[in-house]
Amino acid sequence: METVSSHRQEQGEQVNLKSLTPTYIFTKRCFDLLASLLGLVLLSGVFLVIAVLIKIDDPHGKVFYSQTRLGKGGQYFQMWKFRSMVVGADKMVDQLLEQNEVAGAMFKIKNDPRITRVGRVLRKYSLDELPQLYNVLVGDMSLVGPRPPLPREVRKYTDYDRQRLAVIPGITGLWQISGRNDVDFSEMVALDIRYINRASNYQDIKILFKTILVVIHPKGAY
């Protein structure tokens, strides 16, 4: 089965970096810098409210949660989120692997028992991702791009899958506006490669606007 799957992937679209022109890369970074800085300032009140709610719901845990992820070229960095799970959630993964509902090198459970009450709301409306504006500000991430994977996920990647690491990862992307967790891993990889091969400022802006609509009317988020 794995051999057949790998063969099918090899026949798929391959990454072509011709669209990543110096002009595009420069304007994308400038936009990321300005937008992330403005977002952190304007949303500071929202950050405070979310922090208070997290502490009320689970006073023993931290407000923020950092996790090692892989960025462009497989470089490690610390990705920040609002904590949406119980303390020690990472240590519970092995116990829940059999319940994984996403095919491929990802781990997702629709009714994950590790998620807190406040965390469920944060994740539904993607509010737990807001601290990643800091990652965008310092250059670890972009506003738009493939989602940064976990090291344990990348260890399962085929050469085809690793193509999604060719660019700086993003907070949102084609996967988020195409159904998120309703889209399986192989489809996510295909969407990421399509995004890279058609990279443009217009595409990024289009994805950002569609992301706003998805956040307002979430589908496939858990």
PDB file of C-alpha atoms in Angstrom:
ATOM      1  CA  MET A   1       0.000   0.000   0.000  1.00  0.00           C
ATOM      2  CA  GLU A   2       2.787   2.435   0.911  1.00  0.00           C
ATOM      3  CA  THR A   3       4.584   1.664  -2.357  1.00  0.00           C
ATOM      4  CA  VAL A   4       1.480   2.421  -4.404  1.00  0.00           C
ATOM      5  CA  SER A   5       0.876   5.655  -2.471  1.00  0.00           C
ATOM      6  CA  SER A   6       4.466   6.812  -2.954  1.00  0.00           C
ATOM      7  CA  HIS A   7       4.295   6.018  -6.676  1.00  0.00           C
ATOM      8  CA  ARG A   8       1.145   8.101  -7.066  1.00  0.00           C
ATOM      9  CA  GLN A   9       2.751  11.027  -5.271  1.00  0.00           C
ATOM     10  CA  GLU A  10       5.825  10.874  -7.524  1.00  0.00           C
ATOM     11  CA  GLN A  11       3.495  11.368 -10.479  1.00  0.00           C
ATOM     12  CA  GLY A  12       2.046  14.534  -8.922  1.00  0.00           C
ATOM     13  CA  GLU A  13       3.015  18.131  -9.479  1.00  0.00           C
ATOM     14  CA  GLN A  14       6.622  18.869  -8.562  1.00  0.00           C
ATOM     15  CA  VAL A  15       7.865  22.062  -6.911  1.00  0.00           C
ATOM     16  CA  ASN A  16       9.089  24.747  -9.298  1.00  0.00           C
ATOM     17  CA  LEU A  17      10.656  27.783  -7.596  1.00  0.00           C
ATOM     18  CA  LYS A  18      10.579  30.059 -10.670  1.00  0.00           C
ATOM     19  CA  SER A  19       7.678  32.070  -9.237  1.00  0.00           C
ATOM     20  CA  LEU A  20       9.739  32.982  -6.144  1.00  0.00           C
ATOM     21  CA  THR A  21      11.313  36.049  -7.719  1.00  0.00           C
ATOM     22  CA  PRO A  22      13.441  38.502  -5.674  1.00  0.00           C
ATOM     23  CA  THR A  23      10.679  41.115  -6.057  1.00  0.00           C
ATOM     24  CA  TYR A  24       8.027  38.752  -4.711  1.00  0.00           C
ATOM     25  CA  ILE A  25      10.186  37.629  -1.789  1.00  0.00           C
ATOM     26  CA  PHE A  26      11.027  41.242  -0.854  1.00  0.00           C
ATOM     27  CA  THR A  27       7.446  42.550  -1.043  1.00  0.00           C
ATOM     28  CA  LYS A  28       6.141  39.500   0.820  1.00  0.00           C
ATOM     29  CA  ARG A  29       8.596  40.061   3.671  1.00  0.00           C
ATOM     30  CA  CYS A  30       7.805  43.785   3.862  1.00  0.00           C
ATOM     31  CA  PHE A  31       4.094  43.033   4.041  1.00  0.00           C
ATOM     32  CA  ASP A  32       4.671  40.362   6.687  1.00  0.00           C
ATOM     33  CA  LEU A  33       6.687  42.775   8.827  1.00  0.00           C
ATOM     34  CA  LEU A  34       4.160  45.596   8.677  1.00  0.00           C
ATOM     35  CA  ALA A  35       1.075  43.392   9.038  1.00  0.00           C
ATOM     36  CA  SER A  36       2.443  41.329  11.938  1.00  0.00           C
ATOM     37  CA  LEU A  37       3.628  44.418  13.847  1.00  0.00           C
ATOM     38  CA  LEU A  38       0.298  46.176  13.295  1.00  0.00           C
ATOM     39  CA  GLY A  39      -1.599  43.028  14.237  1.00  0.00           C
ATOM     40  CA  LEU A  40       0.295  42.581  17.496  1.00  0.00           C
ATOM     41  CA  VAL A  41      -0.413  46.193  18.466  1.00  0.00           C
ATOM     42  CA  LEU A  42      -4.095  46.275  17.476  1.00  0.00           C
ATOM     43  CA  LEU A  43      -4.858  42.845  18.938  1.00  0.00           C
ATOM     44  CA  SER A  44      -3.085  43.418  22.258  1.00  0.00           C
ATOM     45  CA  GLY A  45      -6.465  43.794  23.992  1.00  0.00           C
ATOM     46  CA  VAL A  46      -7.676  40.506  22.477  1.00  0.00           C
ATOM     47  CA  PHE A  47      -4.470  38.822  23.659  1.00  0.00           C
ATOM     48  CA  LEU A  48      -5.166  40.026  27.204  1.00  0.00           C
ATOM     49  CA  VAL A  49      -8.773  38.763  27.206  1.00  0.00           C
ATOM     50  CA  ILE A  50      -7.740  35.348  25.854  1.00  0.00           C
ATOM     51  CA  ALA A  51      -4.941  35.103  28.431  1.00  0.00           C
ATOM     52  CA  VAL A  52      -7.386  35.787  31.274  1.00  0.00           C
ATOM     53  CA  LEU A  53      -9.879  33.202  29.962  1.00  0.00           C
ATOM     54  CA  ILE A  54      -7.159  30.550  29.673  1.00  0.00           C
ATOM     55  CA  LYS A  55      -6.049  31.203  33.248  1.00  0.00           C
ATOM     56  CA  ILE A  56      -9.619  31.079  34.570  1.00  0.00           C
ATOM     57  CA  ASP A  57     -10.277  27.798  32.747  1.00  0.00           C
ATOM     58  CA  ASP A  58      -6.991  26.167  33.809  1.00  0.00           C
ATOM     59  CA  PRO A  59      -5.074  28.271  36.377  1.00  0.00           C
ATOM     60  CA  HIS A  60      -2.231  25.733  36.710  1.00  0.00           C
ATOM     61  CA  GLY A  61      -1.035  25.971  33.116  1.00  0.00           C
ATOM     62  CA  LYS A  62       0.772  28.633  31.123  1.00  0.00           C
ATOM     63  CA  VAL A  63      -1.025  31.021  28.776  1.00  0.00           C
ATOM     64  CA  PHE A  64       1.363  30.528  25.864  1.00  0.00           C
ATOM     65  CA  TYR A  65       2.608  27.258  24.434  1.00  0.00           C
ATOM     66  CA  SER A  66       5.680  26.804  22.254  1.00  0.00           C
ATOM     67  CA  GLN A  67       6.369  23.803  20.083  1.00  0.00           C
ATOM     68  CA  THR A  68       9.336  22.828  17.923  1.00  0.00           C
ATOM     69  CA  ARG A  69       8.420  22.930  14.253  1.00  0.00           C
ATOM     70  CA  LEU A  70      10.289  22.703  10.948  1.00  0.00           C
ATOM     71  CA  GLY A  71      10.465  25.702   8.649  1.00  0.00           C
ATOM     72  CA  LYS A  72      12.052  26.410   5.288  1.00  0.00           C
ATOM     73  CA  GLY A  73      14.649  23.812   4.366  1.00  0.00           C
ATOM     74  CA  GLY A  74      13.838  21.786   7.472  1.00  0.00           C
ATOM     75  CA  GLN A  75      15.193  24.405   9.893  1.00  0.00           C
ATOM     76  CA  TYR A  76      13.960  24.063  13.485  1.00  0.00           C
ATOM     77  CA  PHE A  77      12.205  26.937  15.243  1.00  0.00           C
ATOM     78  CA  GLN A  78       9.834  27.487  18.157  1.00  0.00           C
ATOM     79  CA  MET A  79       6.259  28.173  17.068  1.00  0.00           C
ATOM     80  CA  TRP A  80       4.019  30.014  19.535  1.00  0.00           C
ATOM     81  CA  LYS A  81       0.316  29.488  20.248  1.00  0.00           C
ATOM     82  CA  PHE A  82      -2.192  30.195  22.965  1.00  0.00           C
ATOM     83  CA  ARG A  83      -2.407  27.028  25.060  1.00  0.00           C
ATOM     84  CA  SER A  84      -5.580  25.156  24.139  1.00  0.00           C
ATOM     85  CA  MET A  85      -4.808  21.803  25.763  1.00  0.00           C
ATOM     86  CA  VAL A  86      -4.307  20.451  29.256  1.00  0.00           C
ATOM     87  CA  VAL A  87      -0.869  20.531  30.831  1.00  0.00           C
ATOM     88  CA  GLY A  88       1.238  17.600  29.591  1.00  0.00           C
ATOM     89  CA  ALA A  89      -0.797  17.072  26.417  1.00  0.00           C
ATOM     90  CA  ASP A  90       2.321  16.243  24.353  1.00  0.00           C
ATOM     91  CA  LYS A  91       3.069  13.269  26.586  1.00  0.00           C
ATOM     92  CA  MET A  92      -0.372  11.820  25.852  1.00  0.00           C
ATOM     93  CA  VAL A  93       0.079  11.576  22.068  1.00  0.00           C
ATOM     94  CA  ASP A  94       1.369   7.979  22.049  1.00  0.00           C
ATOM     95  CA  GLN A  95      -1.734   6.871  23.957  1.00  0.00           C
ATOM     96  CA  LEU A  96      -4.011   8.440  21.344  1.00  0.00           C
ATOM     97  CA  LEU A  97      -2.261   7.514  18.090  1.00  0.00           C
ATOM     98  CA  GLU A  98      -4.748   4.711  17.360  1.00  0.00           C
ATOM     99  CA  GLN A  99      -7.550   7.301  17.334  1.00  0.00           C
ATOM    100  CA  ASN A 100      -5.901   9.461  14.661  1.00  0.00           C
ATOM    101  CA  GLU A 101      -8.531  10.571  12.124  1.00  0.00           C
ATOM    102  CA  VAL A 102      -6.219  12.038   9.465  1.00  0.00           C
ATOM    103  CA  ALA A 103      -4.475   9.770   6.959  1.00  0.00           C
ATOM    104  CA  GLY A 104      -0.756  10.333   6.394  1.00  0.00           C
ATOM    105  CA  ALA A 105       1.930  12.103   8.407  1.00  0.00           C
ATOM    106  CA  MET A 106      -0.421  14.146  10.597  1.00  0.00           C
ATOM    107  CA  PHE A 107      -2.190  13.577  13.902  1.00  0.00           C
ATOM    108  CA  LYS A 108      -5.696  14.967  14.477  1.00  0.00           C
ATOM    109  CA  ILE A 109      -8.657  13.836  16.586  1.00  0.00           C
ATOM    110  CA  LYS A 110     -11.998  15.573  16.217  1.00  0.00           C
ATOM    111  CA  ASN A 111     -12.962  15.119  19.873  1.00  0.00           C
ATOM    112  CA  ASP A 112      -9.468  15.309  21.322  1.00  0.00           C
ATOM    113  CA  PRO A 113      -9.797  14.731  25.101  1.00  0.00           C
ATOM    114  CA  ARG A 114      -6.745  16.923  25.745  1.00  0.00           C
ATOM    115  CA  ILE A 115      -8.438  20.142  24.608  1.00  0.00           C
ATOM    116  CA  THR A 116      -9.752  22.475  27.329  1.00  0.00           C
ATOM    117  CA  ARG A 117     -13.157  24.178  27.237  1.00  0.00           C
ATOM    118  CA  VAL A 118     -11.682  27.548  26.287  1.00  0.00           C
ATOM    119  CA  GLY A 119      -9.233  25.805  23.978  1.00  0.00           C
ATOM    120  CA  ARG A 120     -12.041  24.283  21.938  1.00  0.00           C
ATOM    121  CA  VAL A 121     -13.399  27.746  21.156  1.00  0.00           C
ATOM    122  CA  LEU A 122      -9.937  29.138  20.430  1.00  0.00           C
ATOM    123  CA  ARG A 123      -9.186  26.342  17.995  1.00  0.00           C
ATOM    124  CA  LYS A 124     -12.560  26.538  16.256  1.00  0.00           C
ATOM    125  CA  TYR A 125     -11.984  30.200  15.368  1.00  0.00           C
ATOM    126  CA  SER A 126      -8.180  29.850  14.989  1.00  0.00           C
ATOM    127  CA  LEU A 127      -7.612  32.328  17.834  1.00  0.00           C
ATOM    128  CA  ASP A 128      -4.973  30.025  19.306  1.00  0.00           C
ATOM    129  CA  GLU A 129      -2.790  30.840  16.275  1.00  0.00           C
ATOM    130  CA  LEU A 130      -2.603  34.606  16.958  1.00  0.00           C
ATOM    131  CA  PRO A 131       0.765  34.475  18.819  1.00  0.00           C
ATOM    132  CA  GLN A 132       2.317  33.289  15.564  1.00  0.00           C
ATOM    133  CA  LEU A 133       2.245  36.921  14.495  1.00  0.00           C
ATOM    134  CA  TYR A 134       5.429  37.087  16.583  1.00  0.00           C
ATOM    135  CA  ASN A 135       6.911  34.238  14.512  1.00  0.00           C
ATOM    136  CA  VAL A 136       6.063  36.235  11.389  1.00  0.00           C
ATOM    137  CA  LEU A 137       7.631  39.383  12.832  1.00  0.00           C
ATOM    138  CA  VAL A 138      10.978  37.665  13.522  1.00  0.00           C
ATOM    139  CA  GLY A 139      10.977  35.850  10.170  1.00  0.00           C
ATOM    140  CA  ASP A 140      10.379  32.239  11.226  1.00  0.00           C
ATOM    141  CA  MET A 141       7.027  32.265   9.464  1.00  0.00           C
ATOM    142  CA  SER A 142       5.017  34.229   6.922  1.00  0.00           C
ATOM    143  CA  LEU A 143       1.347  35.177   7.006  1.00  0.00           C
ATOM    144  CA  VAL A 144       0.736  32.826   4.079  1.00  0.00           C
ATOM    145  CA  GLY A 145       2.468  29.548   3.331  1.00  0.00           C
ATOM    146  CA  PRO A 146       2.425  25.799   4.094  1.00  0.00           C
ATOM    147  CA  ARG A 147       1.803  24.972   7.754  1.00  0.00           C
ATOM    148  CA  PRO A 148       5.040  24.110   9.627  1.00  0.00           C
ATOM    149  CA  PRO A 149       5.125  20.398  10.506  1.00  0.00           C
ATOM    150  CA  LEU A 150       6.328  18.635  13.646  1.00  0.00           C
ATOM    151  CA  PRO A 151       9.677  16.772  13.556  1.00  0.00           C
ATOM    152  CA  ARG A 152       7.912  13.418  14.128  1.00  0.00           C
ATOM    153  CA  GLU A 153       5.687  14.110  11.117  1.00  0.00           C
ATOM    154  CA  VAL A 154       8.617  14.969   8.835  1.00  0.00           C
ATOM    155  CA  ARG A 155      10.339  11.709   9.764  1.00  0.00           C
ATOM    156  CA  LYS A 156       7.481   9.975   7.902  1.00  0.00           C
ATOM    157  CA  TYR A 157       7.738  12.215   4.811  1.00  0.00           C
ATOM    158  CA  THR A 158       8.561  10.874   1.377  1.00  0.00           C
ATOM    159  CA  ASP A 159      10.815  12.939  -0.905  1.00  0.00           C
ATOM    160  CA  TYR A 160       7.629  14.208  -2.526  1.00  0.00           C
ATOM    161  CA  ASP A 161       6.213  15.367   0.818  1.00  0.00           C
ATOM    162  CA  ARG A 162       9.421  17.215   1.727  1.00  0.00           C
ATOM    163  CA  GLN A 163       8.838  19.604  -1.179  1.00  0.00           C
ATOM    164  CA  ARG A 164       6.423  21.551   1.037  1.00  0.00           C
ATOM    165  CA  LEU A 165       9.449  22.637   3.089  1.00  0.00           C
ATOM    166  CA  ALA A 166      10.844  24.603   0.134  1.00  0.00           C
ATOM    167  CA  VAL A 167       9.423  27.922   1.380  1.00  0.00           C
ATOM    168  CA  ILE A 168       8.866  29.761   4.648  1.00  0.00           C
ATOM    169  CA  PRO A 169       5.825  28.265   6.421  1.00  0.00           C
ATOM    170  CA  GLY A 170       2.716  30.343   7.070  1.00  0.00           C
ATOM    171  CA  ILE A 171      -0.087  30.943   9.538  1.00  0.00           C
ATOM    172  CA  THR A 172      -2.621  30.299   6.804  1.00  0.00           C
ATOM    173  CA  GLY A 173      -2.582  28.823   3.317  1.00  0.00           C
ATOM    174  CA  LEU A 174      -4.544  26.917   0.694  1.00  0.00           C
ATOM    175  CA  TRP A 175      -5.104  24.044   3.149  1.00  0.00           C
ATOM    176  CA  GLN A 176      -6.867  26.301   5.665  1.00  0.00           C
ATOM    177  CA  ILE A 177      -9.259  27.755   3.094  1.00  0.00           C
ATOM    178  CA  SER A 178      -9.925  24.356   1.494  1.00  0.00           C
ATOM    179  CA  GLY A 179     -11.423  22.523   4.457  1.00  0.00           C
ATOM    180  CA  ARG A 180      -8.531  22.208   6.934  1.00  0.00           C
ATOM    181  CA  ASN A 181      -8.913  18.901   8.785  1.00  0.00           C
ATOM    182  CA  ASP A 182     -11.470  17.687   6.246  1.00  0.00           C
ATOM    183  CA  VAL A 183      -8.576  17.582   3.753  1.00  0.00           C
ATOM    184  CA  ASP A 184      -6.269  14.578   4.112  1.00  0.00           C
ATOM    185  CA  PHE A 185      -2.473  14.747   4.209  1.00  0.00           C
ATOM    186  CA  SER A 186      -1.824  13.900   0.550  1.00  0.00           C
ATOM    187  CA  GLU A 187      -4.275  16.605  -0.549  1.00  0.00           C
ATOM    188  CA  MET A 188      -2.607  19.097   1.799  1.00  0.00           C
ATOM    189  CA  VAL A 189       0.795  18.382   0.235  1.00  0.00           C
ATOM    190  CA  ALA A 190      -0.666  18.826  -3.254  1.00  0.00           C
ATOM    191  CA  LEU A 191      -2.213  22.160  -2.208  1.00  0.00           C
ATOM    192  CA  ASP A 192       1.087  23.348  -0.739  1.00  0.00           C
ATOM    193  CA  ILE A 193       2.984  22.499  -3.923  1.00  0.00           C
ATOM    194  CA  ARG A 194       0.318  24.257  -5.989  1.00  0.00           C
ATOM    195  CA  TYR A 195       0.705  27.332  -3.765  1.00  0.00           C
ATOM    196  CA  ILE A 196       4.504  27.352  -4.156  1.00  0.00           C
ATOM    197  CA  ASN A 197       4.377  26.927  -7.936  1.00  0.00           C
ATOM    198  CA  ARG A 198       1.875  29.774  -8.328  1.00  0.00           C
ATOM    199  CA  ALA A 199       3.379  32.103  -5.707  1.00  0.00           C
ATOM    200  CA  SER A 200       2.363  35.741  -6.113  1.00  0.00           C
ATOM    201  CA  ASN A 201       1.310  38.683  -3.990  1.00  0.00           C
ATOM    202  CA  TYR A 202      -2.152  38.462  -5.510  1.00  0.00           C
ATOM    203  CA  GLN A 203      -2.503  34.825  -4.426  1.00  0.00           C
ATOM    204  CA  ASP A 204      -1.346  35.688  -0.888  1.00  0.00           C
ATOM    205  CA  ILE A 205      -3.857  38.521  -0.532  1.00  0.00           C
ATOM    206  CA  LYS A 206      -6.620  36.317  -1.923  1.00  0.00           C
ATOM    207  CA  ILE A 207      -5.821  33.593   0.621  1.00  0.00           C
ATOM    208  CA  LEU A 208      -5.768  36.124   3.475  1.00  0.00           C
ATOM    209  CA  PHE A 209      -9.233  37.429   2.584  1.00  0.00           C
ATOM    210  CA  LYS A 210     -10.624  33.907   2.244  1.00  0.00           C
ATOM    211  CA  THR A 211      -9.063  33.030   5.604  1.00  0.00           C
ATOM    212  CA  ILE A 212     -11.090  35.808   7.253  1.00  0.00           C
ATOM    213  CA  LEU A 213     -14.282  34.261   5.832  1.00  0.00           C
ATOM    214  CA  VAL A 214     -13.227  30.791   7.039  1.00  0.00           C
ATOM    215  CA  VAL A 215     -12.552  32.118  10.541  1.00  0.00           C
ATOM    216  CA  ILE A 216     -15.982  33.773  10.653  1.00  0.00           C
ATOM    217  CA  HIS A 217     -17.680  30.617   9.342  1.00  0.00           C
ATOM    218  CA  PRO A 218     -15.323  27.793  10.417  1.00  0.00           C
ATOM    219  CA  LYS A 219     -15.520  24.406   8.741  1.00  0.00           C
ATOM    220  CA  GLY A 220     -13.279  21.423   9.419  1.00  0.00           C
ATOM    221  CA  ALA A 221     -11.622  23.112  12.408  1.00  0.00           C
ATOM    222  CA  TYR A 222     -10.806  21.077  15.513  1.00  0.00           C
TER     223      TYR A 222
END
